[in-house]
Amino acid sequence: MNCRFFEAELTGPVSLASKNGMGDLAEVLARMVCRFDLKERAMRVVVDYDLCESNAVCMGIAPKIFEVRDDDNLYVLEEHPDESMRPKVEEAVGRCPKQAISIVED
């Protein structure tokens, strides 16, 4: 679904919803659907902690996303990073020595 098109179609001057007297409701529903749709496709960083050795390769690649702390454990700082971080997260996934990191499209 193209949310921009969907919203423009429902909020335009000649929409089926406004002809039926439901313009405001249709607009609210369109915005809710689009927000849900965008949230559904959000990237989520997943770490298999049974495999992870906390060697900090990922932290070196994407320090805004991964951090190995003094307790020698890996922490995901941003489970749902901005899409602009995808190249760095993908690099971290690919370079993880134990292949413990993955990206899930929520």
mmCIF file with all atom_site columns, N, CA, C and O in Angstrom, residues 25-69:
data_model
loop_
_atom_site.group_PDB
_atom_site.id
_atom_site.type_symbol
_atom_site.label_atom_id
_atom_site.label_alt_id
_atom_site.label_comp_id
_atom_site.label_asym_id
_atom_site.label_entity_id
_atom_site.label_seq_id
_atom_site.pdbx_PDB_ins_code
_atom_site.Cartn_x
_atom_site.Cartn_y
_atom_site.Cartn_z
_atom_site.occupancy
_atom_site.B_iso_or_equiv
_atom_site.pdbx_formal_charge
_atom_site.auth_seq_id
_atom_site.auth_comp_id
_atom_site.auth_asym_id
_atom_site.auth_atom_id
_atom_site.pdbx_PDB_model_num
ATOM 1   N N  . LEU A 1 25 ? -13.785 10.784  9.148  1.00 0.00 ? 25 LEU A N  1
ATOM 2   C CA . LEU A 1 25 ? -13.553 9.415   9.604  1.00 0.00 ? 25 LEU A CA 1
ATOM 3   C C  . LEU A 1 25 ? -12.628 8.673   8.651  1.00 0.00 ? 25 LEU A C  1
ATOM 4   O O  . LEU A 1 25 ? -11.695 7.986   9.074  1.00 0.00 ? 25 LEU A O  1
ATOM 5   N N  . ALA A 1 26 ? -12.841 8.852   7.359  1.00 0.00 ? 26 ALA A N  1
ATOM 6   C CA . ALA A 1 26 ? -11.996 8.182   6.367  1.00 0.00 ? 26 ALA A CA 1
ATOM 7   C C  . ALA A 1 26 ? -10.563 8.658   6.478  1.00 0.00 ? 26 ALA A C  1
ATOM 8   O O  . ALA A 1 26 ? -9.628  7.867   6.371  1.00 0.00 ? 26 ALA A O  1
ATOM 9   N N  . GLU A 1 27 ? -10.374 9.940   6.705  1.00 0.00 ? 27 GLU A N  1
ATOM 10  C CA . GLU A 1 27 ? -9.015  10.475  6.829  1.00 0.00 ? 27 GLU A CA 1
ATOM 11  C C  . GLU A 1 27 ? -8.318  9.897   8.057  1.00 0.00 ? 27 GLU A C  1
ATOM 12  O O  . GLU A 1 27 ? -7.163  9.482   7.995  1.00 0.00 ? 27 GLU A O  1
ATOM 13  N N  . VAL A 1 28 ? -9.013  9.852   9.174  1.00 0.00 ? 28 VAL A N  1
ATOM 14  C CA . VAL A 1 28 ? -8.437  9.289   10.397 1.00 0.00 ? 28 VAL A CA 1
ATOM 15  C C  . VAL A 1 28 ? -8.078  7.826   10.178 1.00 0.00 ? 28 VAL A C  1
ATOM 16  O O  . VAL A 1 28 ? -6.984  7.375   10.542 1.00 0.00 ? 28 VAL A O  1
ATOM 17  N N  . LEU A 1 29 ? -8.975  7.062   9.576  1.00 0.00 ? 29 LEU A N  1
ATOM 18  C CA . LEU A 1 29 ? -8.701  5.643   9.310  1.00 0.00 ? 29 LEU A CA 1
ATOM 19  C C  . LEU A 1 29 ? -7.524  5.469   8.355  1.00 0.00 ? 29 LEU A C  1
ATOM 20  O O  . LEU A 1 29 ? -6.685  4.589   8.555  1.00 0.00 ? 29 LEU A O  1
ATOM 21  N N  . ALA A 1 30 ? -7.445  6.313   7.341  1.00 0.00 ? 30 ALA A N  1
ATOM 22  C CA . ALA A 1 30 ? -6.332  6.223   6.388  1.00 0.00 ? 30 ALA A CA 1
ATOM 23  C C  . ALA A 1 30 ? -5.009  6.459   7.090  1.00 0.00 ? 30 ALA A C  1
ATOM 24  O O  . ALA A 1 30 ? -4.032  5.738   6.876  1.00 0.00 ? 30 ALA A O  1
ATOM 25  N N  . ARG A 1 31 ? -4.968  7.459   7.946  1.00 0.00 ? 31 ARG A N  1
ATOM 26  C CA . ARG A 1 31 ? -3.726  7.748   8.669  1.00 0.00 ? 31 ARG A CA 1
ATOM 27  C C  . ARG A 1 31 ? -3.362  6.606   9.618  1.00 0.00 ? 31 ARG A C  1
ATOM 28  O O  . ARG A 1 31 ? -2.202  6.249   9.743  1.00 0.00 ? 31 ARG A O  1
ATOM 29  N N  . MET A 1 32 ? -4.351  6.019   10.279 1.00 0.00 ? 32 MET A N  1
ATOM 30  C CA . MET A 1 32 ? -4.084  4.900   11.178 1.00 0.00 ? 32 MET A CA 1
ATOM 31  C C  . MET A 1 32 ? -3.544  3.697   10.406 1.00 0.00 ? 32 MET A C  1
ATOM 32  O O  . MET A 1 32 ? -2.595  3.050   10.824 1.00 0.00 ? 32 MET A O  1
ATOM 33  N N  . VAL A 1 33 ? -4.149  3.397   9.266  1.00 0.00 ? 33 VAL A N  1
ATOM 34  C CA . VAL A 1 33 ? -3.711  2.272   8.443  1.00 0.00 ? 33 VAL A CA 1
ATOM 35  C C  . VAL A 1 33 ? -2.286  2.495   7.978  1.00 0.00 ? 33 VAL A C  1
ATOM 36  O O  . VAL A 1 33 ? -1.449  1.598   8.032  1.00 0.00 ? 33 VAL A O  1
ATOM 37  N N  . CYS A 1 34 ? -1.976  3.710   7.555  1.00 0.00 ? 34 CYS A N  1
ATOM 38  C CA . CYS A 1 34 ? -0.631  3.990   7.062  1.00 0.00 ? 34 CYS A CA 1
ATOM 39  C C  . CYS A 1 34 ? 0.395   3.896   8.177  1.00 0.00 ? 34 CYS A C  1
ATOM 40  O O  . CYS A 1 34 ? 1.484   3.360   7.978  1.00 0.00 ? 34 CYS A O  1
ATOM 41  N N  . ARG A 1 35 ? 0.078   4.405   9.341  1.00 0.00 ? 35 ARG A N  1
ATOM 42  C CA . ARG A 1 35 ? 1.018   4.295   10.457 1.00 0.00 ? 35 ARG A CA 1
ATOM 43  C C  . ARG A 1 35 ? 1.240   2.825   10.813 1.00 0.00 ? 35 ARG A C  1
ATOM 44  O O  . ARG A 1 35 ? 2.350   2.400   11.051 1.00 0.00 ? 35 ARG A O  1
ATOM 45  N N  . PHE A 1 36 ? 0.171   2.049   10.839 1.00 0.00 ? 36 PHE A N  1
ATOM 46  C CA . PHE A 1 36 ? 0.284   0.623   11.134 1.00 0.00 ? 36 PHE A CA 1
ATOM 47  C C  . PHE A 1 36 ? 1.108   -0.072  10.061 1.00 0.00 ? 36 PHE A C  1
ATOM 48  O O  . PHE A 1 36 ? 1.988   -0.856  10.349 1.00 0.00 ? 36 PHE A O  1
ATOM 49  N N  . ASP A 1 37 ? 0.839   0.269   8.796  1.00 0.00 ? 37 ASP A N  1
ATOM 50  C CA . ASP A 1 37 ? 1.550   -0.335  7.680  1.00 0.00 ? 37 ASP A CA 1
ATOM 51  C C  . ASP A 1 37 ? 3.042   -0.028  7.762  1.00 0.00 ? 37 ASP A C  1
ATOM 52  O O  . ASP A 1 37 ? 3.870   -0.900  7.591  1.00 0.00 ? 37 ASP A O  1
ATOM 53  N N  . LEU A 1 38 ? 3.407   1.211   8.065  1.00 0.00 ? 38 LEU A N  1
ATOM 54  C CA . LEU A 1 38 ? 4.809   1.576   8.180  1.00 0.00 ? 38 LEU A CA 1
ATOM 55  C C  . LEU A 1 38 ? 5.453   0.881   9.370  1.00 0.00 ? 38 LEU A C  1
ATOM 56  O O  . LEU A 1 38 ? 6.584   0.422   9.287  1.00 0.00 ? 38 LEU A O  1
ATOM 57  N N  . LYS A 1 39 ? 4.720   0.799   10.476 1.00 0.00 ? 39 LYS A N  1
ATOM 58  C CA . LYS A 1 39 ? 5.250   0.125   11.654 1.00 0.00 ? 39 LYS A CA 1
ATOM 59  C C  . LYS A 1 39 ? 5.464   -1.354  11.363 1.00 0.00 ? 39 LYS A C  1
ATOM 60  O O  . LYS A 1 39 ? 6.438   -1.948  11.790 1.00 0.00 ? 39 LYS A O  1
ATOM 61  N N  . GLU A 1 40 ? 4.562   -1.938  10.594 1.00 0.00 ? 40 GLU A N  1
ATOM 62  C CA . GLU A 1 40 ? 4.666   -3.361  10.267 1.00 0.00 ? 40 GLU A CA 1
ATOM 63  C C  . GLU A 1 40 ? 5.944   -3.677  9.515  1.00 0.00 ? 40 GLU A C  1
ATOM 64  O O  . GLU A 1 40 ? 6.471   -4.758  9.613  1.00 0.00 ? 40 GLU A O  1
ATOM 65  N N  . ARG A 1 41 ? 6.420   -2.723  8.731  1.00 0.00 ? 41 ARG A N  1
ATOM 66  C CA . ARG A 1 41 ? 7.591   -2.983  7.919  1.00 0.00 ? 41 ARG A CA 1
ATOM 67  C C  . ARG A 1 41 ? 8.870   -2.469  8.561  1.00 0.00 ? 41 ARG A C  1
ATOM 68  O O  . ARG A 1 41 ? 9.890   -2.409  7.917  1.00 0.00 ? 41 ARG A O  1
ATOM 69  N N  . ALA A 1 42 ? 8.835   -2.114  9.826  1.00 0.00 ? 42 ALA A N  1
ATOM 70  C CA . ALA A 1 42 ? 10.010  -1.582  10.499 1.00 0.00 ? 42 ALA A CA 1
ATOM 71  C C  . ALA A 1 42 ? 11.058  -2.678  10.686 1.00 0.00 ? 42 ALA A C  1
ATOM 72  O O  . ALA A 1 42 ? 10.742  -3.830  10.936 1.00 0.00 ? 42 ALA A O  1
ATOM 73  N N  . MET A 1 43 ? 12.310  -2.252  10.565 1.00 0.00 ? 43 MET A N  1
ATOM 74  C CA . MET A 1 43 ? 13.423  -3.173  10.778 1.00 0.00 ? 43 MET A CA 1
ATOM 75  C C  . MET A 1 43 ? 13.612  -3.375  12.279 1.00 0.00 ? 43 MET A C  1
ATOM 76  O O  . MET A 1 43 ? 13.537  -2.442  13.056 1.00 0.00 ? 43 MET A O  1
ATOM 77  N N  . ARG A 1 44 ? 13.846  -4.630  12.661 1.00 0.00 ? 44 ARG A N  1
ATOM 78  C CA . ARG A 1 44 ? 14.140  -4.949  14.061 1.00 0.00 ? 44 ARG A CA 1
ATOM 79  C C  . ARG A 1 44 ? 15.437  -5.751  14.108 1.00 0.00 ? 44 ARG A C  1
ATOM 80  O O  . ARG A 1 44 ? 15.618  -6.704  13.363 1.00 0.00 ? 44 ARG A O  1
ATOM 81  N N  . VAL A 1 45 ? 16.339  -5.331  14.993 1.00 0.00 ? 45 VAL A N  1
ATOM 82  C CA . VAL A 1 45 ? 17.612  -6.021  15.172 1.00 0.00 ? 45 VAL A CA 1
ATOM 83  C C  . VAL A 1 45 ? 17.431  -7.110  16.224 1.00 0.00 ? 45 VAL A C  1
ATOM 84  O O  . VAL A 1 45 ? 16.934  -6.844  17.317 1.00 0.00 ? 45 VAL A O  1
ATOM 85  N N  . VAL A 1 46 ? 17.823  -8.329  15.875 1.00 0.00 ? 46 VAL A N  1
ATOM 86  C CA . VAL A 1 46 ? 17.677  -9.475  16.776 1.00 0.00 ? 46 VAL A CA 1
ATOM 87  C C  . VAL A 1 46 ? 19.051  -10.105 16.982 1.00 0.00 ? 46 VAL A C  1
ATOM 88  O O  . VAL A 1 46 ? 19.803  -10.299 16.026 1.00 0.00 ? 46 VAL A O  1
ATOM 89  N N  . VAL A 1 47 ? 19.370  -10.409 18.238 1.00 0.00 ? 47 VAL A N  1
ATOM 90  C CA . VAL A 1 47 ? 20.629  -11.068 18.574 1.00 0.00 ? 47 VAL A CA 1
ATOM 91  C C  . VAL A 1 47 ? 20.313  -12.403 19.234 1.00 0.00 ? 47 VAL A C  1
ATOM 92  O O  . VAL A 1 47 ? 19.513  -12.467 20.168 1.00 0.00 ? 47 VAL A O  1
ATOM 93  N N  . ASP A 1 48 ? 20.948  -13.454 18.746 1.00 0.00 ? 48 ASP A N  1
ATOM 94  C CA . ASP A 1 48 ? 20.850  -14.752 19.382 1.00 0.00 ? 48 ASP A CA 1
ATOM 95  C C  . ASP A 1 48 ? 21.954  -14.798 20.435 1.00 0.00 ? 48 ASP A C  1
ATOM 96  O O  . ASP A 1 48 ? 23.126  -15.035 20.118 1.00 0.00 ? 48 ASP A O  1
ATOM 97  N N  . TYR A 1 49 ? 21.586  -14.545 21.672 1.00 0.00 ? 49 TYR A N  1
ATOM 98  C CA . TYR A 1 49 ? 22.572  -14.452 22.746 1.00 0.00 ? 49 TYR A CA 1
ATOM 99  C C  . TYR A 1 49 ? 23.200  -15.800 23.093 1.00 0.00 ? 49 TYR A C  1
ATOM 100 O O  . TYR A 1 49 ? 24.239  -15.841 23.755 1.00 0.00 ? 49 TYR A O  1
ATOM 101 N N  . ASP A 1 50 ? 22.608  -16.905 22.633 1.00 0.00 ? 50 ASP A N  1
ATOM 102 C CA . ASP A 1 50 ? 23.238  -18.219 22.825 1.00 0.00 ? 50 ASP A CA 1
ATOM 103 C C  . ASP A 1 50 ? 24.461  -18.367 21.914 1.00 0.00 ? 50 ASP A C  1
ATOM 104 O O  . ASP A 1 50 ? 25.388  -19.101 22.238 1.00 0.00 ? 50 ASP A O  1
ATOM 105 N N  . LEU A 1 51 ? 24.454  -17.660 20.777 1.00 0.00 ? 51 LEU A N  1
ATOM 106 C CA . LEU A 1 51 ? 25.578  -17.699 19.847 1.00 0.00 ? 51 LEU A CA 1
ATOM 107 C C  . LEU A 1 51 ? 26.582  -16.563 20.076 1.00 0.00 ? 51 LEU A C  1
ATOM 108 O O  . LEU A 1 51 ? 27.773  -16.716 19.818 1.00 0.00 ? 51 LEU A O  1
ATOM 109 N N  . CYS A 1 52 ? 26.091  -15.427 20.536 1.00 0.00 ? 52 CYS A N  1
ATOM 110 C CA . CYS A 1 52 ? 26.901  -14.217 20.638 1.00 0.00 ? 52 CYS A CA 1
ATOM 111 C C  . CYS A 1 52 ? 28.071  -14.382 21.610 1.00 0.00 ? 52 CYS A C  1
ATOM 112 O O  . CYS A 1 52 ? 27.906  -14.867 22.721 1.00 0.00 ? 52 CYS A O  1
ATOM 113 N N  . GLU A 1 53 ? 29.261  -13.981 21.151 1.00 0.00 ? 53 GLU A N  1
ATOM 114 C CA . GLU A 1 53 ? 30.462  -14.004 21.996 1.00 0.00 ? 53 GLU A CA 1
ATOM 115 C C  . GLU A 1 53 ? 30.820  -12.621 22.532 1.00 0.00 ? 53 GLU A C  1
ATOM 116 O O  . GLU A 1 53 ? 31.831  -12.473 23.196 1.00 0.00 ? 53 GLU A O  1
ATOM 117 N N  . SER A 1 54 ? 30.016  -11.619 22.205 1.00 0.00 ? 54 SER A N  1
ATOM 118 C CA . SER A 1 54 ? 30.256  -10.232 22.646 1.00 0.00 ? 54 SER A CA 1
ATOM 119 C C  . SER A 1 54 ? 31.661  -9.752  22.298 1.00 0.00 ? 54 SER A C  1
ATOM 120 O O  . SER A 1 54 ? 32.345  -9.133  23.091 1.00 0.00 ? 54 SER A O  1
ATOM 121 N N  . ASN A 1 55 ? 32.079  -10.056 21.066 1.00 0.00 ? 55 ASN A N  1
ATOM 122 C CA . ASN A 1 55 ? 33.419  -9.662  20.649 1.00 0.00 ? 55 ASN A CA 1
ATOM 123 C C  . ASN A 1 55 ? 33.496  -8.239  20.102 1.00 0.00 ? 55 ASN A C  1
ATOM 124 O O  . ASN A 1 55 ? 34.562  -7.777  19.740 1.00 0.00 ? 55 ASN A O  1
ATOM 125 N N  . ALA A 1 56 ? 32.378  -7.564  19.992 1.00 0.00 ? 56 ALA A N  1
ATOM 126 C CA . ALA A 1 56 ? 32.278  -6.135  19.662 1.00 0.00 ? 56 ALA A CA 1
ATOM 127 C C  . ALA A 1 56 ? 32.582  -5.783  18.214 1.00 0.00 ? 56 ALA A C  1
ATOM 128 O O  . ALA A 1 56 ? 32.765  -4.605  17.905 1.00 0.00 ? 56 ALA A O  1
ATOM 129 N N  . VAL A 1 57 ? 32.599  -6.746  17.317 1.00 0.00 ? 57 VAL A N  1
ATOM 130 C CA . VAL A 1 57 ? 32.752  -6.412  15.905 1.00 0.00 ? 57 VAL A CA 1
ATOM 131 C C  . VAL A 1 57 ? 31.586  -5.528  15.467 1.00 0.00 ? 57 VAL A C  1
ATOM 132 O O  . VAL A 1 57 ? 31.773  -4.508  14.807 1.00 0.00 ? 57 VAL A O  1
ATOM 133 N N  . CYS A 1 58 ? 30.390  -5.901  15.864 1.00 0.00 ? 58 CYS A N  1
ATOM 134 C CA . CYS A 1 58 ? 29.197  -5.126  15.506 1.00 0.00 ? 58 CYS A CA 1
ATOM 135 C C  . CYS A 1 58 ? 29.258  -3.709  16.083 1.00 0.00 ? 58 CYS A C  1
ATOM 136 O O  . CYS A 1 58 ? 28.869  -2.743  15.431 1.00 0.00 ? 58 CYS A O  1
ATOM 137 N N  . MET A 1 59 ? 29.768  -3.585  17.286 1.00 0.00 ? 59 MET A N  1
ATOM 138 C CA . MET A 1 59 ? 29.879  -2.271  17.921 1.00 0.00 ? 59 MET A CA 1
ATOM 139 C C  . MET A 1 59 ? 30.850  -1.384  17.144 1.00 0.00 ? 59 MET A C  1
ATOM 140 O O  . MET A 1 59 ? 30.613  -0.186  17.001 1.00 0.00 ? 59 MET A O  1
ATOM 141 N N  . GLY A 1 60 ? 31.901  -1.972  16.623 1.00 0.00 ? 60 GLY A N  1
ATOM 142 C CA . GLY A 1 60 ? 32.838  -1.201  15.813 1.00 0.00 ? 60 GLY A CA 1
ATOM 143 C C  . GLY A 1 60 ? 32.215  -0.696  14.527 1.00 0.00 ? 60 GLY A C  1
ATOM 144 O O  . GLY A 1 60 ? 32.579  0.368   14.026 1.00 0.00 ? 60 GLY A O  1
ATOM 145 N N  . ILE A 1 61 ? 31.261  -1.439  13.998 1.00 0.00 ? 61 ILE A N  1
ATOM 146 C CA . ILE A 1 61 ? 30.595  -1.073  12.747 1.00 0.00 ? 61 ILE A CA 1
ATOM 147 C C  . ILE A 1 61 ? 29.441  -0.105  12.993 1.00 0.00 ? 61 ILE A C  1
ATOM 148 O O  . ILE A 1 61 ? 29.276  0.871   12.266 1.00 0.00 ? 61 ILE A O  1
ATOM 149 N N  . ALA A 1 62 ? 28.643  -0.382  14.007 1.00 0.00 ? 62 ALA A N  1
ATOM 150 C CA . ALA A 1 62 ? 27.432  0.419   14.273 1.00 0.00 ? 62 ALA A CA 1
ATOM 151 C C  . ALA A 1 62 ? 27.316  0.730   15.765 1.00 0.00 ? 62 ALA A C  1
ATOM 152 O O  . ALA A 1 62 ? 26.482  0.160   16.468 1.00 0.00 ? 62 ALA A O  1
ATOM 153 N N  . PRO A 1 63 ? 28.139  1.645   16.278 1.00 0.00 ? 63 PRO A N  1
ATOM 154 C CA . PRO A 1 63 ? 28.129  1.936   17.721 1.00 0.00 ? 63 PRO A CA 1
ATOM 155 C C  . PRO A 1 63 ? 26.840  2.590   18.228 1.00 0.00 ? 63 PRO A C  1
ATOM 156 O O  . PRO A 1 63 ? 26.590  2.568   19.428 1.00 0.00 ? 63 PRO A O  1
ATOM 157 N N  . LYS A 1 64 ? 26.025  3.119   17.325 1.00 0.00 ? 64 LYS A N  1
ATOM 158 C CA . LYS A 1 64 ? 24.738  3.682   17.755 1.00 0.00 ? 64 LYS A CA 1
ATOM 159 C C  . LYS A 1 64 ? 23.708  2.584   18.003 1.00 0.00 ? 64 LYS A C  1
ATOM 160 O O  . LYS A 1 64 ? 22.692  2.814   18.645 1.00 0.00 ? 64 LYS A O  1
ATOM 161 N N  . ILE A 1 65 ? 24.010  1.386   17.503 1.00 0.00 ? 65 ILE A N  1
ATOM 162 C CA . ILE A 1 65 ? 23.074  0.273   17.606 1.00 0.00 ? 65 ILE A CA 1
ATOM 163 C C  . ILE A 1 65 ? 23.533  -0.759  18.639 1.00 0.00 ? 65 ILE A C  1
ATOM 164 O O  . ILE A 1 65 ? 22.729  -1.289  19.397 1.00 0.00 ? 65 ILE A O  1
ATOM 165 N N  . PHE A 1 66 ? 24.833  -1.049  18.671 1.00 0.00 ? 66 PHE A N  1
ATOM 166 C CA . PHE A 1 66 ? 25.373  -2.110  19.516 1.00 0.00 ? 66 PHE A CA 1
ATOM 167 C C  . PHE A 1 66 ? 26.383  -1.557  20.520 1.00 0.00 ? 66 PHE A C  1
ATOM 168 O O  . PHE A 1 66 ? 27.148  -0.649  20.198 1.00 0.00 ? 66 PHE A O  1
ATOM 169 N N  . GLU A 1 67 ? 26.387  -2.160  21.697 1.00 0.00 ? 67 GLU A N  1
ATOM 170 C CA . GLU A 1 67 ? 27.362  -1.761  22.712 1.00 0.00 ? 67 GLU A CA 1
ATOM 171 C C  . GLU A 1 67 ? 27.731  -2.971  23.566 1.00 0.00 ? 67 GLU A C  1
ATOM 172 O O  . GLU A 1 67 ? 26.854  -3.676  24.061 1.00 0.00 ? 67 GLU A O  1
ATOM 173 N N  . VAL A 1 68 ? 29.037  -3.198  23.717 1.00 0.00 ? 68 VAL A N  1
ATOM 174 C CA . VAL A 1 68 ? 29.515  -4.202  24.653 1.00 0.00 ? 68 VAL A CA 1
ATOM 175 C C  . VAL A 1 68 ? 29.985  -3.433  25.882 1.00 0.00 ? 68 VAL A C  1
ATOM 176 O O  . VAL A 1 68 ? 30.863  -2.585  25.800 1.00 0.00 ? 68 VAL A O  1
ATOM 177 N N  . ARG A 1 69 ? 29.374  -3.733  27.007 1.00 0.00 ? 69 ARG A N  1
ATOM 178 C CA . ARG A 1 69 ? 29.652  -2.987  28.233 1.00 0.00 ? 69 ARG A CA 1
ATOM 179 C C  . ARG A 1 69 ? 30.705  -3.685  29.079 1.00 0.00 ? 69 ARG A C  1
ATOM 180 O O  . ARG A 1 69 ? 31.197  -4.759  28.728 1.00 0.00 ? 69 ARG A O  1
#
